Coordinates of C-alpha atoms and ligand atoms in Angstrom, one line a residue:
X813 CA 40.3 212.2 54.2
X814 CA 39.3 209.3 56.7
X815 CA 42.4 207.6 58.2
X816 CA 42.2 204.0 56.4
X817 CA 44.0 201.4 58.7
X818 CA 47.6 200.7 58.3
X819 CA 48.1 197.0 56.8
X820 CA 50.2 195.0 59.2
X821 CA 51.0 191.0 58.2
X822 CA 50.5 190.6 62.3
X823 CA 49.5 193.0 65.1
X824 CA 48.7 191.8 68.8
X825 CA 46.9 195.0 70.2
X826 CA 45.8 195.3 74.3
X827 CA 46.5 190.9 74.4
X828 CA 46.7 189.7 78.0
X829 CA 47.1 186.1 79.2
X830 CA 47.3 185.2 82.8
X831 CA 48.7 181.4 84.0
X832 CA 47.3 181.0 87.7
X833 CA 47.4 184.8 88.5
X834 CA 50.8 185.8 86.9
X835 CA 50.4 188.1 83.8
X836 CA 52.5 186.1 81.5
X837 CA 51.3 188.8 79.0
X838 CA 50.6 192.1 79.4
X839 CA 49.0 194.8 78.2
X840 CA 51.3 193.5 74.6
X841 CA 51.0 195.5 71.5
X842 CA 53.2 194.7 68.5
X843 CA 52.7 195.7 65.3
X844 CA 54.9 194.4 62.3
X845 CA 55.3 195.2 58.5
X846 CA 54.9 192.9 55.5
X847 CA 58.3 191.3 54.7
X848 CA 60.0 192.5 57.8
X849 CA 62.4 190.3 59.7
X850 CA 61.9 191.4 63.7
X851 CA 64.2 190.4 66.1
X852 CA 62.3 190.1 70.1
X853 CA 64.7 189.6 73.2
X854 CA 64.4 189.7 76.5
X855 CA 64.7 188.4 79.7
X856 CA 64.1 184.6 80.6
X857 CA 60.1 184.8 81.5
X858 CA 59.8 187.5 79.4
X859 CA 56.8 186.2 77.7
X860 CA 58.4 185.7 74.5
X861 CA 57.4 182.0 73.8
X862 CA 53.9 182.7 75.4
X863 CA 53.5 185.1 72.8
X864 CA 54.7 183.0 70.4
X865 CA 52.3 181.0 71.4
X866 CA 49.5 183.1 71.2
X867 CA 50.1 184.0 67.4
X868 CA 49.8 180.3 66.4
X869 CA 46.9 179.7 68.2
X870 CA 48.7 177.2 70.9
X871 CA 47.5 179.4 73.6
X872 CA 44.5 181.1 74.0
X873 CA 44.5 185.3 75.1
X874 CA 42.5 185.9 78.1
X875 CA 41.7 189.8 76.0
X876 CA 43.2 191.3 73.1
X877 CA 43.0 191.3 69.8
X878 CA 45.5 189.3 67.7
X879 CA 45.2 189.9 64.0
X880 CA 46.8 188.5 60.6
X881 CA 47.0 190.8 57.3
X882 CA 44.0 193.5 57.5
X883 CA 40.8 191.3 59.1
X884 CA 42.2 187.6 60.0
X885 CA 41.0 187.4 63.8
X886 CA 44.1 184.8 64.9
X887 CA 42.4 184.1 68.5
X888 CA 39.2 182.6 66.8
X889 CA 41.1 179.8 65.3
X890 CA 43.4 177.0 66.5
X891 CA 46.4 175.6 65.6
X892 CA 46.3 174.1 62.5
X893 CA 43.5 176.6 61.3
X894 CA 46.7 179.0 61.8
X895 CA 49.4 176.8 60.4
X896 CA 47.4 176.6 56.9
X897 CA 47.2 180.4 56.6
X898 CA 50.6 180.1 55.9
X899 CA 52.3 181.0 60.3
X900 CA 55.1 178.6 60.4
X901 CA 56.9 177.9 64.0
X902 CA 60.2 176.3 64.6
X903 CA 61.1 175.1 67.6
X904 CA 64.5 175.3 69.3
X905 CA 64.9 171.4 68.8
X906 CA 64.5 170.1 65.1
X907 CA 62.1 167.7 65.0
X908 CA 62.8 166.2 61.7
X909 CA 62.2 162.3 60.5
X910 CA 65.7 161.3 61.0
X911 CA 65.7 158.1 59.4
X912 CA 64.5 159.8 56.0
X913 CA 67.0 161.7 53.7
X914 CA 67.0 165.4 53.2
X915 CA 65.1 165.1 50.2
X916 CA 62.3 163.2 51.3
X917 CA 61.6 165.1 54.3
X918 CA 60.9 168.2 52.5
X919 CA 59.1 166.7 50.1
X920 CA 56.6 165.4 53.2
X921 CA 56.8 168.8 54.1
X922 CA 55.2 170.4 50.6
X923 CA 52.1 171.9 51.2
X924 CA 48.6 169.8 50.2
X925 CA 51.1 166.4 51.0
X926 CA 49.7 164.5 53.9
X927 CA 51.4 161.4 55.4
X928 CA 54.6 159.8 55.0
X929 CA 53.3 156.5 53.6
X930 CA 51.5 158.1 50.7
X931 CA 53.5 160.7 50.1
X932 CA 56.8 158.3 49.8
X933 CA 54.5 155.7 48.0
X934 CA 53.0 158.0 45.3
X935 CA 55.2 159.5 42.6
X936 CA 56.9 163.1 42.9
X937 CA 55.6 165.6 40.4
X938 CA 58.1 167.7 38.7
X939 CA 56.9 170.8 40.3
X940 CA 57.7 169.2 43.3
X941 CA 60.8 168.2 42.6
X942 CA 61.8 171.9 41.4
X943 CA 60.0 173.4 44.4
X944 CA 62.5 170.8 46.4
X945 CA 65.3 172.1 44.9
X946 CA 64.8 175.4 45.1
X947 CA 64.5 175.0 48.9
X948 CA 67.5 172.9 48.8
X949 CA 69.5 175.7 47.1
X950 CA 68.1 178.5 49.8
X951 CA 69.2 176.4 52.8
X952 CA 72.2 175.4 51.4
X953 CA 71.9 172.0 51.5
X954 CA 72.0 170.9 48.0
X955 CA 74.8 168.5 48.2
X956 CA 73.3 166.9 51.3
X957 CA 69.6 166.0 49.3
X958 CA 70.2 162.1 49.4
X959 CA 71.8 161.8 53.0
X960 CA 69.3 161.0 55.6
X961 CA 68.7 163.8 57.8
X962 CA 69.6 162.0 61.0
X963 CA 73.4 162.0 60.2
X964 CA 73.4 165.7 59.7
X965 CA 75.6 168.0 61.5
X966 CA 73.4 170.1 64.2
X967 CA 73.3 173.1 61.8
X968 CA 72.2 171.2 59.2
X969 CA 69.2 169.9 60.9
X970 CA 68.3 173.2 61.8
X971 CA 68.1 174.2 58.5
X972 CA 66.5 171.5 57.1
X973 CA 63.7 172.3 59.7
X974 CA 63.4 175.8 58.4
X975 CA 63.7 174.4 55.1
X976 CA 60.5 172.5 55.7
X977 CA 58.6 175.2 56.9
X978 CA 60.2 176.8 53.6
X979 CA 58.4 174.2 51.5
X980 CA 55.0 175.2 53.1
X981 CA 55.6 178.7 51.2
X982 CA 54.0 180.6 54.8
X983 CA 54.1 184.4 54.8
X984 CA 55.0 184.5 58.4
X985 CA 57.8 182.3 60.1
X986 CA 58.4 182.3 63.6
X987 CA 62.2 180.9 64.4
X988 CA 62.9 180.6 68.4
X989 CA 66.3 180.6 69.2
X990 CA 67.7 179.3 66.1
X991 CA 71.8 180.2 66.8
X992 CA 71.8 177.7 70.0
X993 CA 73.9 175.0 69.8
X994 CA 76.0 176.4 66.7
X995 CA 79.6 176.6 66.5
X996 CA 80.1 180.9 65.3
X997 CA 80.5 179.6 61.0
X998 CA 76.7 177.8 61.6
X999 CA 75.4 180.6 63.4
X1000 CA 76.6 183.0 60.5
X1001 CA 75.4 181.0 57.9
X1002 CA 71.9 180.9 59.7
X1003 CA 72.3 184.5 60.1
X1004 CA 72.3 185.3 56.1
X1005 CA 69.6 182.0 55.6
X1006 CA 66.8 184.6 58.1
X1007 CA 68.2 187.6 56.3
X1008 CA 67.7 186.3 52.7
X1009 CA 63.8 185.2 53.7
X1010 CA 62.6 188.9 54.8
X1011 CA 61.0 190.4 52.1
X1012 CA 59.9 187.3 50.6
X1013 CA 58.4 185.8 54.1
X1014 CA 57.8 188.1 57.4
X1015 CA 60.1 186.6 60.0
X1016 CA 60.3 186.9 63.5
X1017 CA 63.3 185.5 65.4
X1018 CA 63.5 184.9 69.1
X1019 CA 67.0 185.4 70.2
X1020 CA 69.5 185.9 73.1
X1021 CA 72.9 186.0 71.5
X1022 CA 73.9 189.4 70.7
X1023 CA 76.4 189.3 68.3
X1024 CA 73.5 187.3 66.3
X1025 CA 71.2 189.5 66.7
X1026 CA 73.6 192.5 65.7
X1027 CA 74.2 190.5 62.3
X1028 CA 70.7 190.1 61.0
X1029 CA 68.5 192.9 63.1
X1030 CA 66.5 195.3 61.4
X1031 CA 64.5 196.3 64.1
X1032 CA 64.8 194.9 67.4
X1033 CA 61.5 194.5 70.0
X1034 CA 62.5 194.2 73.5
X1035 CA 60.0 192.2 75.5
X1036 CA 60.0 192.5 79.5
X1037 CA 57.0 191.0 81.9
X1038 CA 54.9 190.5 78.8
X1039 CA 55.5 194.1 77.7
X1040 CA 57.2 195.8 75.2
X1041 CA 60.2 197.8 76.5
X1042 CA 61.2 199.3 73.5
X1043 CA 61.7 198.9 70.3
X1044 CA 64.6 200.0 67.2
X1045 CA 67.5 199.3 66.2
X1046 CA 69.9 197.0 67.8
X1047 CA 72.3 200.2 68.9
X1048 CA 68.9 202.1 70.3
X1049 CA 67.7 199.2 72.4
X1050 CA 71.1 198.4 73.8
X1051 CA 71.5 202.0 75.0
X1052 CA 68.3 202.0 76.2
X1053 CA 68.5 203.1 80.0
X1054 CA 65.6 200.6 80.5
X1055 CA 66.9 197.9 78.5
X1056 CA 70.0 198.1 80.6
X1057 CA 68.4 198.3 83.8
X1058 CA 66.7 195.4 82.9
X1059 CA 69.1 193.4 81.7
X1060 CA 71.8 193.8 84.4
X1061 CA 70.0 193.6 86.7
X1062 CA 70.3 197.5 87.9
X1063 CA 67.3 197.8 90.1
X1064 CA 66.4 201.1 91.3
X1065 CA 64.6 201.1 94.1
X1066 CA 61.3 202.3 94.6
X1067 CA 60.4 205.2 96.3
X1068 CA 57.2 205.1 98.3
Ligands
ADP1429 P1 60.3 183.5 77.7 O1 60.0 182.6 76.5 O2 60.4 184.9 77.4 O3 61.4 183.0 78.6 P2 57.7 182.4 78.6 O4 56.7 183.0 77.7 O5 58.1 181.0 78.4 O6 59.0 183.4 78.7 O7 57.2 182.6 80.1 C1 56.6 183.8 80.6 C2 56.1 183.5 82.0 O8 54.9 182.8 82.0 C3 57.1 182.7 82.9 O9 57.1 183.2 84.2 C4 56.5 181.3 82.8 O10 56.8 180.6 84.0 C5 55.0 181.6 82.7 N1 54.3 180.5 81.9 C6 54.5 180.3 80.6 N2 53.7 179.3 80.2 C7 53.0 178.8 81.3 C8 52.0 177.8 81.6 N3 51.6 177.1 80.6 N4 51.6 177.7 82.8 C9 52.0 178.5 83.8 N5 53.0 179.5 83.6 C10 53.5 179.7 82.4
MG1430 MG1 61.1 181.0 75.8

């Protein structure tokens, strides 16, 4: 029997990327399941926005392959090539239209909608309006649909934004840092939102805050100089001689 290729939603095999000599990424390999939520931390220049990066197409790989589902080459497409296979990215600040309410924003967000004038000017379907509220209910902002989305706490806004990636239905998220900024009841809350999406969507969240990452980790993938350290659960990685090393700082000296 021939071995027939393991189905991955993403894998990043042998991807380098070099900014003015420094290997940002290197040597990265990272393989993840269909409906898996990954957790990657690591140090600050770790390369994990870099390779964030990478995967939707906002950075170029100097070598490597980058691939999505069985034969999707990622690095011969940009940006919004990427976007409409269905990889949504948030970014650590939510860039939502603040003067629109909750509602409105994720209907601009629905996929095939295109601008905010004729969107907003043109009259919702009821498909739409169910797939609204069904995005409402997952991000737990039902009772919030007619207030405008600038006067929303900070958590709120946060998960408005993933709501409108939500509304895009993608198969792969990509959340960075989304537990900054929120008081411990937010950060919870945001903890079971990621938790309920993996199966349904792939996730991948960047974060620093342990205690976070402890609450919705599956399996964790520890970046260091563009590498992967290691990789499992969140007890294996944080006994991890190497992961400790790196993380406090423990330097052992070479010797040559
Ligand atoms: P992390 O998100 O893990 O903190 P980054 O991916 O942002 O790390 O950065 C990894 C390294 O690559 C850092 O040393 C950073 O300064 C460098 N880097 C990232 N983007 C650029 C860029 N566009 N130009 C030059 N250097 C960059
Ligand atoms: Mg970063």
């Amino acid at each position: 029997m021939s071995h027939s290729k393991r189905e991955f939603i993403l894998s990043l095999e042998g991807v380098n990327k070099e900014f003015d000599g420094f290997k940002a990424i290197n040597d990265l390999n990272f393989y993840m399941d269909a409906g898996e939520l990954r957790v990657i931390i690591g140090p600050n220049g770790a390369g994990k926005s870099t390779m964030m990066d990478i995967i939707t197409g906002r950075t170029r790989p100097d070598t490597g392959k980058v691939e999505f589902g069985k034969d999707t080459d990622l690095t011969a497409l940009n940006e919004y090539q990427i976007n409409r296979l269905g990889i949504g990215r948030k970014f650590q600040t939510p860039s939502v239209y603040v003067d629109h309410t909750v509602f409105e924003n994720l209907w601009l967000s629905l996929e095939g909608t295109r601008s905010v004038w004729s969107t907003l000017f043109s009259r919702i379907t009821p498909a739409q309006r169910e797939r609204i509220q069904e995005v409402l209910k997952t991000v737990g902002l039902v009772d919030r649909a007619d207030v405008k989305a600038g006067s929303l706490a900070h958590g709120q806004k946060q998960w408005l934004e993933i709501g409108m990636l939500l509304a895009q239905n993608p198969r792969l998220l990509l959340v960075d840092e989304p537990a900054a900024g929120m008081t411990d009841e937010e950060t919870a809350k945001t903890g079971e939102l990621l938790v309920s999406l993996a199966g349904k969507h792939s996730v991948i969240v960047i974060e620093h805050d342990m205690v976070f990452v402890r609450q919705i980790a599956r399996t964790v993938t520890v970046l260091h100089q563009g590498h992967v350290l290691c990789e499992g659960t969140v007890d294996q990685v944080q006994n991890n001689e190497r992961v400790i090393e790196v993380y406090l700082g423990r330097k052992k000296k070479a010797e040559h």
